[in-house]
């Protein structure tokens, strides 16, 4: 623990198919609602993934900050730190590793040493410099009077560092963040920003390139905390006699549900009595108040050993909530629609861009959207999309799917698409996140907070939301009659109870997972919509159990991968419906018999009553019979449980797999 004593410092500042509009007749790009972030379109960002929290109020800041960090630890868990304004001093503690290390250090120092009602904290996912104590946040200037916590990457930090070193400043960490502490201290000490912390921070922010959220405290200014943002998340929480800033509302939901979303290039000063927002020039700026519609219990484990297990069980609700309110007066409706129906009619090609599980949700949706809308759909990894010069124009609809709404690869894909004049529709689980902010239309998944790093309920909600996008397109384009759209929607709605029924397999799959814990590798096979499910099952297993896992289109097996089959290799097969997809079902049964003949141990996920496959299954997991296109919503569930249980049996932390963070805001 370090406490810095006061010093003299300067005083202080969404029938018939309607006609297609001729190409040249499109309106300009003045899309209402692009608003304050338009300036950031095209800006390349590389962001770190960290959780930050700041507080000024009537409680002990240490308790509030540590509580907030606990609920943001999913953002990064390489190191953690706190700074509390203790009277006219700044008391700082920081530690590499999990938050528990920091708490132990705080306890060793004695919590009374952190007595104070203003402070901030940080939980880090390392970008610049290894996760060691000296690179942990907060970072301070040479006097220790200024402390900074940061989420993002300051791209011009090398130049700033050289400038500081040339003027005799010694830096004590490998981070980009530390430069800002020294620069803010200098601005606070001299010139027209002297003694004015907000003005000093603004002056420094104007010099920074890249993406950042900064929270800044100064030992001379115990009554306020200053925070600023560019392309990184920052929300204000407004309570009674207390105010918060954080990367995520989860940090303060325990204390208040009244929040304010900060815009691009804005700075906020928080005090006990409220907050004041300006732009980086110091002009008063508008920020968007909103009310958080989920509560703390949604973010807590609710008696489960892991958040992920709780989130798997929450999937029926996640589906119901995602669909709720999206069929009204006989029509599918989106959340924020800054495109006209004509825009949707003009769409002649769809790209789904996303990463990881969100990408798999797009792969599932391709089957439905192409079938319902007769539109070509390409599903692309966001990290590849903009680097291969995709053919985009104003009649292209890009669907950007992201749980967090912060994923850097997806955000950059959105920016690239909009530069090419394509329309972007965001499917996102995080209200007001950067990706929906920069998109032309938004459909929120209402899965609620997903804390486990591996996506489960958000994935199912993404699949459902992507189907809604398909129905909205089919409705606008007239490729489905209104009664057909209504029927499809009704079938989607019924999936909530089908998923609840699927949860009945949980104990069987858990027991299976325990038996599979010593396997070296697992293969996953599927066809049609079962193929992306196989990919998703393999991803879950890799990330949670650190086990080699591969998902294949079952028809591809004979073109190479069958060479992998050896005695006792577990192979998970996602079966299509014997009624809905009889031809595919027969082919897959043949595939299973081929691998079984070569010694594989077959674990088959099949529709209940599927007696044809039974003789070929060493283990049969039965899921409810549902319409073909909706099968992924049930068949994914046992694969999630399987991965979690294998990981648990191997002794791994299911919520926080190694090397990963929940929001991947680095490219
Ligand atoms: C896997 C997982 C990741 C995310 C991916 C995209 O379980 O969670 O693959 O799906 O990082 O994240 P979002 O949806 O936040 O853009």
XYZ file of C-alpha atoms and ligand atoms in Angstrom:
683
model
C 0.000 0.000 0.000
C 1.230 3.486 -0.708
C -0.164 6.608 0.810
C 0.898 9.948 -0.512
C 0.785 12.842 1.824
C -0.292 16.324 0.827
C 1.988 18.649 -1.000
C 1.701 22.207 -2.028
C -0.066 22.311 -5.343
C -1.714 25.165 -7.218
C -5.313 25.846 -6.222
C -8.000 24.880 -8.346
C -11.464 23.777 -12.596
C -38.069 -3.345 -39.324
C -48.238 -8.800 -49.419
C -46.669 -7.978 -52.032
C -43.192 -7.323 -53.034
C -42.884 -3.556 -53.447
C -40.875 -2.005 -56.266
C -37.142 -1.562 -55.700
C -35.930 2.008 -55.619
C -33.549 2.890 -58.501
C -29.978 2.905 -57.216
C -29.280 6.558 -57.910
C -32.392 7.614 -56.027
C -31.089 6.823 -52.585
C -31.121 9.508 -50.009
C -27.915 10.772 -48.560
C -26.175 9.399 -45.573
C -27.737 11.773 -43.104
C -29.160 8.989 -41.046
C -30.855 10.334 -37.956
C -29.458 8.908 -34.826
C -25.878 8.516 -35.912
C -25.405 11.469 -33.719
C -22.477 12.039 -31.633
C -20.378 9.137 -32.739
C -20.361 9.954 -36.433
C -16.973 11.484 -35.949
C -15.566 8.248 -34.787
C -16.601 6.311 -37.929
C -13.459 5.192 -39.708
C -11.267 5.715 -36.696
C -9.081 2.706 -36.137
C -9.199 1.662 -32.547
C -7.288 -0.838 -30.584
C -8.682 -1.096 -27.150
C -7.779 -2.821 -24.025
C -10.368 -4.741 -22.085
C -10.566 -3.627 -18.559
C -13.161 -2.798 -15.966
C -13.061 0.565 -14.274
C -15.131 2.124 -11.550
C -15.117 5.512 -9.809
C -17.153 6.740 -6.861
C -17.928 9.881 -4.876
C -20.582 9.687 -2.151
C -21.403 8.886 1.427
C -20.189 5.300 1.697
C -16.729 3.961 2.093
C -15.303 4.202 -1.423
C -13.178 1.092 -0.906
C -16.275 -1.086 -0.372
C -18.124 0.382 -3.344
C -15.106 0.104 -5.614
C -14.216 -3.467 -4.631
C -17.891 -4.481 -4.994
C -17.952 -2.907 -8.471
C -14.715 -4.597 -9.457
C -16.139 -7.963 -8.443
C -18.960 -7.538 -10.955
C -16.603 -6.357 -13.666
C -13.917 -8.925 -13.189
C -15.275 -10.757 -16.279
C -13.745 -7.908 -18.293
C -10.238 -8.833 -17.318
C -8.544 -10.487 -14.448
C -4.815 -10.039 -14.948
C -4.451 -7.536 -12.135
C -6.512 -5.143 -10.056
C -6.044 -1.932 -8.099
C -7.773 0.759 -6.077
C -7.116 4.368 -5.150
C -9.024 6.097 -2.370
C -8.939 9.796 -1.576
C -8.226 9.601 2.097
C -8.563 13.134 3.346
C -5.958 15.106 1.498
C -3.968 12.010 0.576
C -4.291 9.331 -2.090
C -4.064 5.752 -0.829
C -3.307 3.196 -3.520
C -3.017 -0.578 -3.619
C -2.594 -2.762 -6.718
C -1.739 -6.405 -7.333
C -1.105 -8.750 -10.253
C -3.553 -11.659 -10.556
C -7.164 -12.013 -9.502
C -9.064 -9.471 -7.464
C -8.642 -11.756 -4.459
C -4.924 -10.847 -4.431
C -5.759 -7.183 -4.203
C -8.252 -7.776 -1.416
C -5.692 -9.756 0.534
C -3.200 -6.897 0.168
C -5.817 -4.369 1.293
C -6.613 -6.516 4.332
C -2.942 -6.807 5.159
C -2.560 -3.040 4.994
C -5.731 -2.611 7.049
C -8.990 -1.356 5.553
C -8.940 1.624 7.885
C -6.042 2.996 5.885
C -8.471 3.403 2.980
C -11.075 5.402 4.869
C -12.581 7.859 2.396
C -15.727 8.450 0.360
C -14.180 9.039 -3.055
C -12.081 6.633 -5.051
C -11.689 4.405 -8.059
C -10.594 0.926 -9.110
C -9.515 -1.140 -12.062
C -9.441 -4.761 -13.189
C -7.045 -5.342 -16.059
C -6.680 -7.438 -19.213
C -3.098 -6.783 -20.148
C -2.200 -5.106 -23.427
C 0.965 -3.084 -22.820
C 3.319 -4.843 -20.457
C 3.011 -8.130 -18.624
C 0.519 -8.537 -15.770
C 2.834 -7.690 -12.899
C 2.347 -5.356 -9.971
C 4.176 -2.436 -11.510
C 1.935 -2.499 -14.627
C -1.256 -2.703 -12.591
C -3.525 0.324 -12.396
C -3.921 2.875 -10.913
C -0.862 4.611 -12.339
C 0.474 7.742 -10.749
C 2.655 10.684 -11.606
C 6.036 11.107 -9.904
C 4.556 12.839 -6.875
C 1.882 10.194 -6.401
C -0.722 12.958 -6.158
C -2.441 12.074 -9.442
C -3.824 8.601 -10.098
C -5.287 7.268 -13.359
C -7.119 4.066 -14.323
C -7.560 3.372 -18.016
C -9.419 1.044 -20.418
C -8.159 1.208 -23.996
C -4.936 1.733 -25.874
C -3.257 5.077 -26.304
C -1.787 4.727 -29.769
C 0.593 7.680 -29.577
C 1.933 6.671 -26.198
C 5.479 6.055 -27.527
C 5.744 9.688 -28.617
C 4.228 10.891 -25.344
C 6.602 8.706 -23.382
C 9.622 10.036 -25.311
C 8.447 13.580 -24.670
C 8.097 12.939 -20.957
C 11.466 11.208 -20.693
C 13.138 14.052 -22.588
C 11.850 16.409 -19.933
C 13.323 14.260 -17.175
C 10.258 12.288 -16.153
C 10.999 8.762 -15.001
C 8.329 6.204 -15.867
C 7.976 3.204 -13.642
C 5.804 0.874 -15.772
C 5.619 -0.570 -19.313
C 2.097 0.758 -19.829
C 0.656 3.391 -22.119
C -1.517 4.543 -19.228
C 1.239 5.920 -17.050
C 2.019 8.659 -19.567
C -1.440 10.154 -18.969
C -0.850 10.409 -15.222
C 2.333 12.424 -15.786
C 0.741 14.604 -18.460
C -2.300 15.361 -16.302
C -0.083 16.187 -13.331
C 1.914 18.570 -15.489
C -1.217 20.253 -16.896
C -2.544 20.586 -13.353
C 0.669 22.169 -12.164
C 1.162 24.806 -14.824
C -0.388 27.034 -17.510
C -4.053 27.967 -17.839
C -5.216 24.589 -16.618
C -3.289 24.925 -13.356
C -5.265 23.793 -10.351
C -8.215 22.712 -12.525
C -8.415 18.918 -12.728
C -11.249 18.667 -15.356
C -9.484 21.221 -17.577
C -6.187 19.386 -17.148
C -7.766 16.063 -18.122
C -9.502 17.654 -21.134
C -6.223 19.162 -22.297
C -4.513 15.788 -22.116
C -7.440 13.950 -23.768
C -7.152 16.296 -26.739
C -3.589 15.055 -27.210
C -4.407 11.371 -27.001
C -4.837 9.115 -30.028
C -6.625 5.773 -29.813
C -9.375 4.553 -27.570
C -9.658 5.238 -23.920
C -11.744 5.588 -20.868
C -9.838 7.370 -18.142
C -10.791 7.927 -14.551
C -8.631 10.425 -12.730
C -8.265 11.473 -9.119
C -6.047 14.115 -7.588
C -5.126 14.195 -3.915
C -5.827 17.938 -3.910
C -9.404 17.367 -5.101
C -10.988 14.925 -2.671
C -14.554 15.923 -3.585
C -14.587 14.929 -7.188
C -13.512 12.265 -9.624
C -13.040 13.025 -13.312
C -13.694 10.543 -16.136
C -13.427 10.803 -19.925
C -14.136 8.535 -22.861
C -13.377 7.986 -26.539
C -14.511 4.714 -28.215
C -14.403 2.865 -24.916
C -17.415 2.387 -22.641
C -18.247 4.706 -19.733
C -21.543 5.078 -17.900
C -22.476 7.296 -14.970
C -24.630 5.970 -12.129
C -26.734 8.576 -10.326
C -27.717 7.767 -6.748
C -28.932 9.678 -3.685
C -25.955 11.645 -2.454
C -23.586 9.495 -4.459
C -22.426 9.237 -8.052
C -20.593 6.484 -9.905
C -18.687 6.009 -13.118
C -17.980 2.580 -14.562
C -17.348 0.553 -17.710
C -20.565 -1.295 -17.090
C -23.737 -0.617 -15.072
C -23.127 -3.966 -13.314
C -20.568 -2.105 -11.211
C -23.160 0.109 -9.496
C -26.541 -1.623 -10.059
C -26.515 -2.589 -6.406
C -26.772 1.094 -5.497
C -28.715 2.749 -8.321
C -30.538 1.906 -11.577
C -30.417 5.478 -12.856
C -27.644 5.732 -15.412
C -26.293 8.142 -17.970
C -24.574 7.073 -21.150
C -21.662 9.280 -22.107
C -21.060 10.208 -25.739
C -17.892 10.173 -27.740
C -15.172 12.564 -26.592
C -16.962 13.577 -23.430
C -15.740 14.220 -19.938
C -17.711 13.944 -16.743
C -17.002 15.311 -13.302
C -18.773 13.404 -10.563
C -19.424 14.688 -7.067
C -21.694 13.573 -4.240
C -24.365 15.853 -5.619
C -24.351 14.800 -9.219
C -22.428 15.057 -12.427
C -21.455 17.527 -15.116
C -20.677 16.587 -18.698
C -18.602 18.555 -21.178
C -16.907 17.847 -24.464
C -13.125 17.836 -24.670
C -13.194 21.574 -25.434
C -14.977 22.278 -22.150
C -18.353 23.076 -23.711
C -21.418 21.681 -21.901
C -22.526 18.463 -23.603
C -25.663 16.295 -23.529
C -25.483 12.762 -22.252
C -28.315 10.233 -22.468
C -30.009 9.200 -19.187
C -31.510 5.716 -19.066
C -32.873 3.372 -16.502
C -31.308 -0.050 -16.058
C -33.999 -2.727 -16.465
C -32.260 -5.595 -14.713
C -31.277 -5.911 -11.131
C -28.409 -7.135 -9.066
C -29.773 -10.632 -8.627
C -29.544 -11.019 -12.423
C -25.835 -10.390 -12.113
C -25.275 -12.652 -9.143
C -24.845 -16.396 -9.133
C -28.192 -17.188 -7.509
C -26.914 -20.207 -5.676
C -24.983 -21.656 -8.596
C -21.370 -22.590 -8.368
C -20.636 -20.689 -11.575
C -22.326 -17.849 -13.424
C -22.149 -19.928 -16.587
C -24.302 -22.667 -15.060
C -26.813 -20.086 -13.945
C -26.768 -18.471 -17.358
C -27.371 -21.842 -19.078
C -30.468 -22.246 -16.918
C -31.597 -18.707 -17.718
C -31.840 -19.475 -21.440
C -35.638 -19.953 -21.585
C -36.020 -16.458 -20.092
C -33.350 -15.005 -22.335
C -35.267 -16.244 -25.380
C -38.656 -15.043 -24.128
C -37.260 -11.624 -23.219
C -35.492 -11.231 -26.546
C -38.717 -11.885 -28.475
C -41.013 -9.928 -26.170
C -42.590 -6.877 -27.811
C -41.181 -7.631 -31.247
C -44.483 -8.705 -32.802
C -47.046 -5.991 -32.624
C -50.143 -5.234 -34.744
C -49.326 -8.215 -36.908
C -45.768 -7.058 -37.664
C -42.246 -7.800 -36.577
C -40.680 -4.653 -35.113
C -37.074 -3.813 -34.326
C -35.851 -1.674 -31.411
C -34.186 1.284 -33.069
C -34.936 1.692 -36.739
C -33.051 4.420 -38.527
C -33.688 2.758 -41.916
C -36.993 2.996 -43.755
C -38.987 -0.070 -44.848
C -37.867 0.908 -48.356
C -34.257 0.476 -47.224
C -35.057 -3.052 -46.150
C -36.840 -3.752 -49.441
C -33.805 -2.534 -51.347
C -31.472 -4.969 -49.638
C -30.000 -7.318 -52.217
C -27.356 -9.025 -50.086
C -26.791 -9.676 -46.403
C -23.536 -10.032 -44.562
C -23.466 -11.205 -40.979
C -20.246 -10.110 -39.298
C -19.311 -11.275 -35.838
C -16.730 -13.153 -33.814
C -16.673 -16.443 -31.964
C -20.039 -17.656 -30.758
C -21.748 -14.606 -32.246
C -20.289 -15.671 -35.609
C -21.786 -19.130 -35.096
C -25.163 -17.490 -34.432
C -24.802 -15.862 -37.855
C -23.990 -19.200 -39.472
C -27.226 -20.570 -38.041
C -29.211 -17.561 -39.270
C -27.932 -17.897 -42.836
C -30.107 -20.985 -43.358
C -33.238 -19.153 -42.212
C -32.637 -15.794 -43.892
C -31.795 -17.340 -47.282
C -34.810 -19.637 -47.056
C -37.251 -16.971 -45.859
C -36.019 -13.978 -47.824
C -34.419 -15.469 -50.943
C -31.428 -13.199 -50.333
C -27.785 -14.275 -50.469
C -26.291 -14.252 -46.968
C -22.579 -14.313 -46.302
C -21.397 -14.890 -42.773
C -18.001 -13.514 -42.089
C -15.568 -13.358 -39.218
C -15.389 -9.680 -38.366
C -11.613 -9.868 -38.071
C -11.340 -10.942 -41.730
C -14.164 -8.871 -43.182
C -12.613 -5.498 -43.723
C -9.219 -6.804 -44.719
C -10.445 -8.612 -47.826
C -12.269 -5.738 -49.504
C -15.803 -7.194 -49.400
C -18.171 -5.967 -52.124
C -20.544 -3.663 -50.291
C -22.887 -0.933 -51.386
C -25.938 0.878 -50.154
C -28.145 -2.142 -50.877
C -26.050 -4.367 -48.662
C -27.316 -5.051 -45.177
C -24.607 -5.849 -42.696
C -25.857 -7.507 -39.523
C -23.302 -6.991 -36.775
C -23.842 -9.438 -33.944
C -22.182 -8.788 -30.631
C -23.126 -9.581 -27.064
C -20.947 -6.869 -25.626
C -21.323 -4.339 -28.425
C -17.705 -3.524 -27.806
C -15.795 -6.177 -29.732
C -13.132 -4.247 -31.631
C -13.097 -6.521 -34.695
C -16.884 -6.236 -35.078
C -16.852 -2.504 -34.431
C -14.232 -1.963 -37.108
C -16.246 -4.149 -39.509
C -19.257 -1.902 -38.809
C -17.219 1.201 -39.511
C -15.817 -0.282 -42.711
C -19.313 -1.280 -43.895
C -20.660 2.191 -43.264
C -17.753 3.805 -45.061
C -18.745 1.662 -48.057
C -22.296 3.008 -47.649
C -23.752 -0.318 -46.525
C -26.574 -0.301 -43.936
C -25.723 -1.785 -40.598
C -28.108 -3.469 -38.213
C -26.680 -4.304 -34.814
C -27.799 -7.299 -32.785
C -26.499 -6.545 -29.347
C -27.010 -7.431 -25.700
C -25.660 -4.217 -24.240
C -27.799 -1.127 -24.274
C -26.007 1.884 -25.687
C -22.764 0.108 -26.496
C -20.571 1.408 -29.256
C -21.667 -1.020 -32.005
C -25.402 -0.156 -31.728
C -24.497 3.492 -31.406
C -22.745 3.427 -34.728
C -25.365 1.332 -36.537
C -28.450 2.270 -38.607
C -30.780 -0.054 -36.757
C -30.619 -2.053 -33.575
C -32.204 -5.183 -32.272
C -31.336 -5.815 -28.669
C -31.081 -9.296 -27.296
C -32.494 -9.192 -23.809
C -30.476 -12.014 -22.370
C -29.580 -9.931 -19.339
C -26.046 -9.608 -18.078
C -23.804 -12.457 -19.091
C -20.969 -12.729 -16.662
C -19.464 -16.106 -17.513
C -16.833 -15.473 -20.127
C -18.147 -18.224 -22.413
C -21.284 -17.126 -24.231
C -24.383 -19.242 -23.528
C -27.686 -17.377 -23.054
C -26.405 -14.521 -25.201
C -25.693 -17.004 -28.011
C -29.226 -18.419 -27.916
C -30.635 -14.885 -27.784
C -28.469 -13.948 -30.780
C -29.831 -16.874 -32.787
C -33.409 -15.798 -31.925
C -32.677 -12.148 -32.739
C -31.048 -13.081 -36.043
C -34.212 -15.007 -36.920
C -36.215 -11.873 -36.109
C -34.017 -9.939 -38.522
C -34.811 -12.597 -41.150
C -38.541 -12.239 -40.467
C -38.305 -8.438 -40.595
C -36.616 -8.712 -44.006
C -39.123 -11.287 -45.283
C -41.947 -9.047 -44.081
C -40.551 -5.894 -45.743
C -39.649 -7.691 -48.967
C -42.932 -9.585 -49.148
C -41.233 -12.975 -49.452
C -43.507 -14.195 -46.680
C -47.191 -13.437 -46.191
C -48.082 -11.744 -42.914
C -49.736 -14.913 -41.588
C -46.536 -16.852 -42.358
C -44.451 -14.305 -40.483
C -46.875 -14.559 -37.570
C -46.625 -18.351 -37.586
C -42.818 -18.338 -37.669
C -42.787 -15.842 -34.811
C -45.122 -18.052 -32.813
C -42.821 -21.031 -33.370
C -39.892 -18.957 -32.191
C -41.805 -17.958 -29.080
C -42.512 -21.604 -28.323
C -38.781 -22.261 -28.189
C -38.534 -20.879 -24.699
C -40.420 -23.857 -23.300
C -38.560 -26.272 -25.622
C -35.289 -24.994 -24.182
C -36.671 -25.329 -20.658
C -37.496 -28.950 -21.461
C -34.005 -29.486 -22.862
C -32.603 -28.444 -19.520
C -34.055 -31.726 -18.294
C -31.027 -33.420 -19.893
C -28.691 -31.499 -17.640
C -27.941 -34.236 -15.137
C -27.398 -36.877 -17.844
C -24.960 -34.577 -19.658
C -23.164 -33.674 -16.460
C -22.560 -37.331 -15.708
C -21.351 -37.781 -19.274
C -19.015 -34.811 -18.900
C -17.450 -36.341 -15.814
C -16.770 -39.561 -17.736
C -15.218 -37.592 -20.610
C -12.931 -35.457 -18.500
C -9.812 -37.451 -19.369
C -10.342 -37.431 -23.127
C -7.518 -35.905 -25.135
C -9.702 -34.578 -27.950
C -13.357 -34.468 -28.995
C -14.834 -34.126 -32.490
C -18.217 -32.515 -33.178
C -20.235 -33.341 -36.318
C -23.368 -31.767 -37.773
C -25.113 -31.059 -41.055
C -27.316 -28.134 -42.172
C -28.088 -26.004 -39.065
C -26.399 -28.713 -36.997
C -23.035 -27.781 -38.506
C -22.735 -24.393 -36.763
C -23.945 -26.107 -33.595
C -21.015 -28.520 -33.932
C -18.660 -25.536 -34.307
C -20.153 -23.915 -31.233
C -19.840 -27.120 -29.195
C -16.180 -27.399 -30.139
C -15.493 -23.761 -29.288
C -17.072 -24.140 -25.858
C -14.939 -27.176 -25.127
C -11.715 -25.531 -26.294
C -12.188 -22.367 -24.327
C -13.440 -23.945 -21.114
C -11.685 -27.309 -20.867
C -8.518 -26.372 -22.794
C -9.115 -29.549 -24.787
C -8.479 -30.062 -28.484
C -11.923 -29.961 -30.105
C -12.921 -29.635 -33.731
C -16.316 -29.075 -35.379
C -16.905 -30.556 -38.849
C -19.673 -30.631 -41.439
C -20.370 -34.369 -41.264
C -20.303 -34.676 -45.064
C -16.724 -33.436 -45.043
C -15.524 -36.259 -42.832
C -14.648 -38.573 -45.695
C -12.574 -35.797 -47.293
C -9.911 -35.923 -44.620
C -10.963 -35.657 -41.002
C -12.057 -39.311 -40.772
C -8.334 -40.087 -40.524
C -8.522 -38.628 -37.014
C -10.881 -41.374 -35.800
C -9.242 -43.860 -33.497
C -10.331 -46.167 -30.706
C -12.382 -44.432 -28.028
C -12.208 -40.965 -29.571
C -15.379 -39.234 -28.392
C -17.387 -37.867 -31.326
C -20.428 -35.727 -30.618
C -23.005 -35.859 -33.432
C -25.813 -33.311 -33.774
C -28.631 -35.138 -35.568
C -31.230 -33.434 -37.799
C -34.870 -34.335 -37.335
C -35.763 -37.739 -38.892
C -39.047 -36.120 -40.057
C -37.952 -32.582 -40.924
C -34.761 -33.560 -42.715
C -35.179 -37.262 -43.597
C -32.504 -37.346 -46.333
C -29.888 -35.623 -44.202
C -30.832 -37.802 -41.262
C -30.131 -40.988 -43.289
C -26.811 -39.618 -44.451
C -25.776 -38.730 -40.953
C -26.747 -42.166 -39.672
C -24.356 -43.570 -42.331
C -21.639 -41.163 -41.157
C -22.077 -42.347 -37.586
C -21.873 -46.005 -38.505
C -18.642 -45.253 -40.423
C -16.971 -43.637 -37.468
C -18.296 -46.207 -35.005
C -16.821 -48.971 -37.227
C -13.467 -47.218 -36.777
C -13.619 -47.258 -32.997
C -15.138 -43.829 -32.163
C -17.289 -43.448 -29.080
C -20.465 -41.735 -30.323
C -22.400 -39.212 -28.292
C -25.547 -38.402 -30.225
C -27.798 -35.379 -29.715
C -31.080 -36.384 -31.361
C -34.769 -35.528 -31.446
C -36.760 -37.505 -28.906
C -38.240 -40.648 -30.426
C -35.483 -40.871 -33.060
C -35.234 -44.685 -32.945
C -33.211 -45.032 -36.137
C -30.141 -43.463 -34.628
C -30.359 -45.225 -31.262
C -28.337 -48.349 -32.281
C -25.470 -46.106 -33.375
C -25.276 -44.036 -30.196
C -22.982 -45.051 -27.373
C -24.680 -42.229 -25.475
C -27.978 -40.741 -26.644
C -29.071 -37.298 -25.461
C -32.645 -36.581 -26.468
C -33.875 -33.047 -27.166
C -37.472 -31.962 -27.911
C -38.816 -32.128 -31.476
C -38.891 -28.570 -32.885
C -39.058 -27.048 -36.401
C -35.863 -27.799 -38.351
C -34.516 -24.237 -38.505
C -34.986 -23.810 -34.772
C -33.132 -26.948 -33.752
C -29.914 -25.129 -32.824
C -31.794 -23.494 -29.958
C -32.201 -26.863 -28.284
C -29.229 -28.881 -29.555
C -26.679 -26.290 -28.382
C -27.767 -26.564 -24.758
C -26.349 -30.043 -23.970
C -23.076 -29.032 -25.634
C -22.750 -26.042 -23.320
C -23.367 -28.227 -20.284
C -20.936 -30.859 -21.552
C -18.112 -28.334 -21.949
C -18.782 -26.776 -18.564
C -18.841 -30.129 -16.803
C -15.668 -31.391 -18.459
C -13.938 -28.159 -17.471
C -15.251 -28.407 -13.938
C -14.122 -32.023 -13.635
C -10.663 -30.945 -14.733
C -10.636 -28.344 -12.002
C -10.836 -25.260 -14.197
C -12.568 -21.993 -13.463
C -15.611 -22.218 -15.755
C -16.403 -18.506 -15.512
C -12.921 -17.262 -16.170
C -11.045 -19.447 -18.624
C -7.385 -18.714 -18.996
C -6.191 -16.048 -21.414
C -9.707 -14.801 -22.138
C -11.797 -11.753 -21.340
C -15.527 -11.227 -21.785
C -15.267 -8.209 -24.057
C -12.485 -8.461 -26.580
C -11.794 -4.880 -27.362
C -8.425 -5.453 -28.984
C -8.048 -6.329 -32.656
C -17.280 -17.816 -26.797
C -17.414 -16.355 -26.669
C -16.751 -15.503 -27.674
C -17.647 -14.304 -28.067
C -16.866 -13.383 -29.028
C -17.705 -12.211 -29.503
O -17.973 -18.465 -25.758
O -18.034 -15.854 -25.767
O -16.364 -16.255 -28.804
O -18.830 -14.804 -28.667
O -15.745 -12.910 -28.378
O -18.096 -11.427 -28.415
P -19.278 -10.374 -28.580
O -20.555 -11.144 -28.834
O -19.295 -9.625 -27.301
O -18.931 -9.511 -29.754
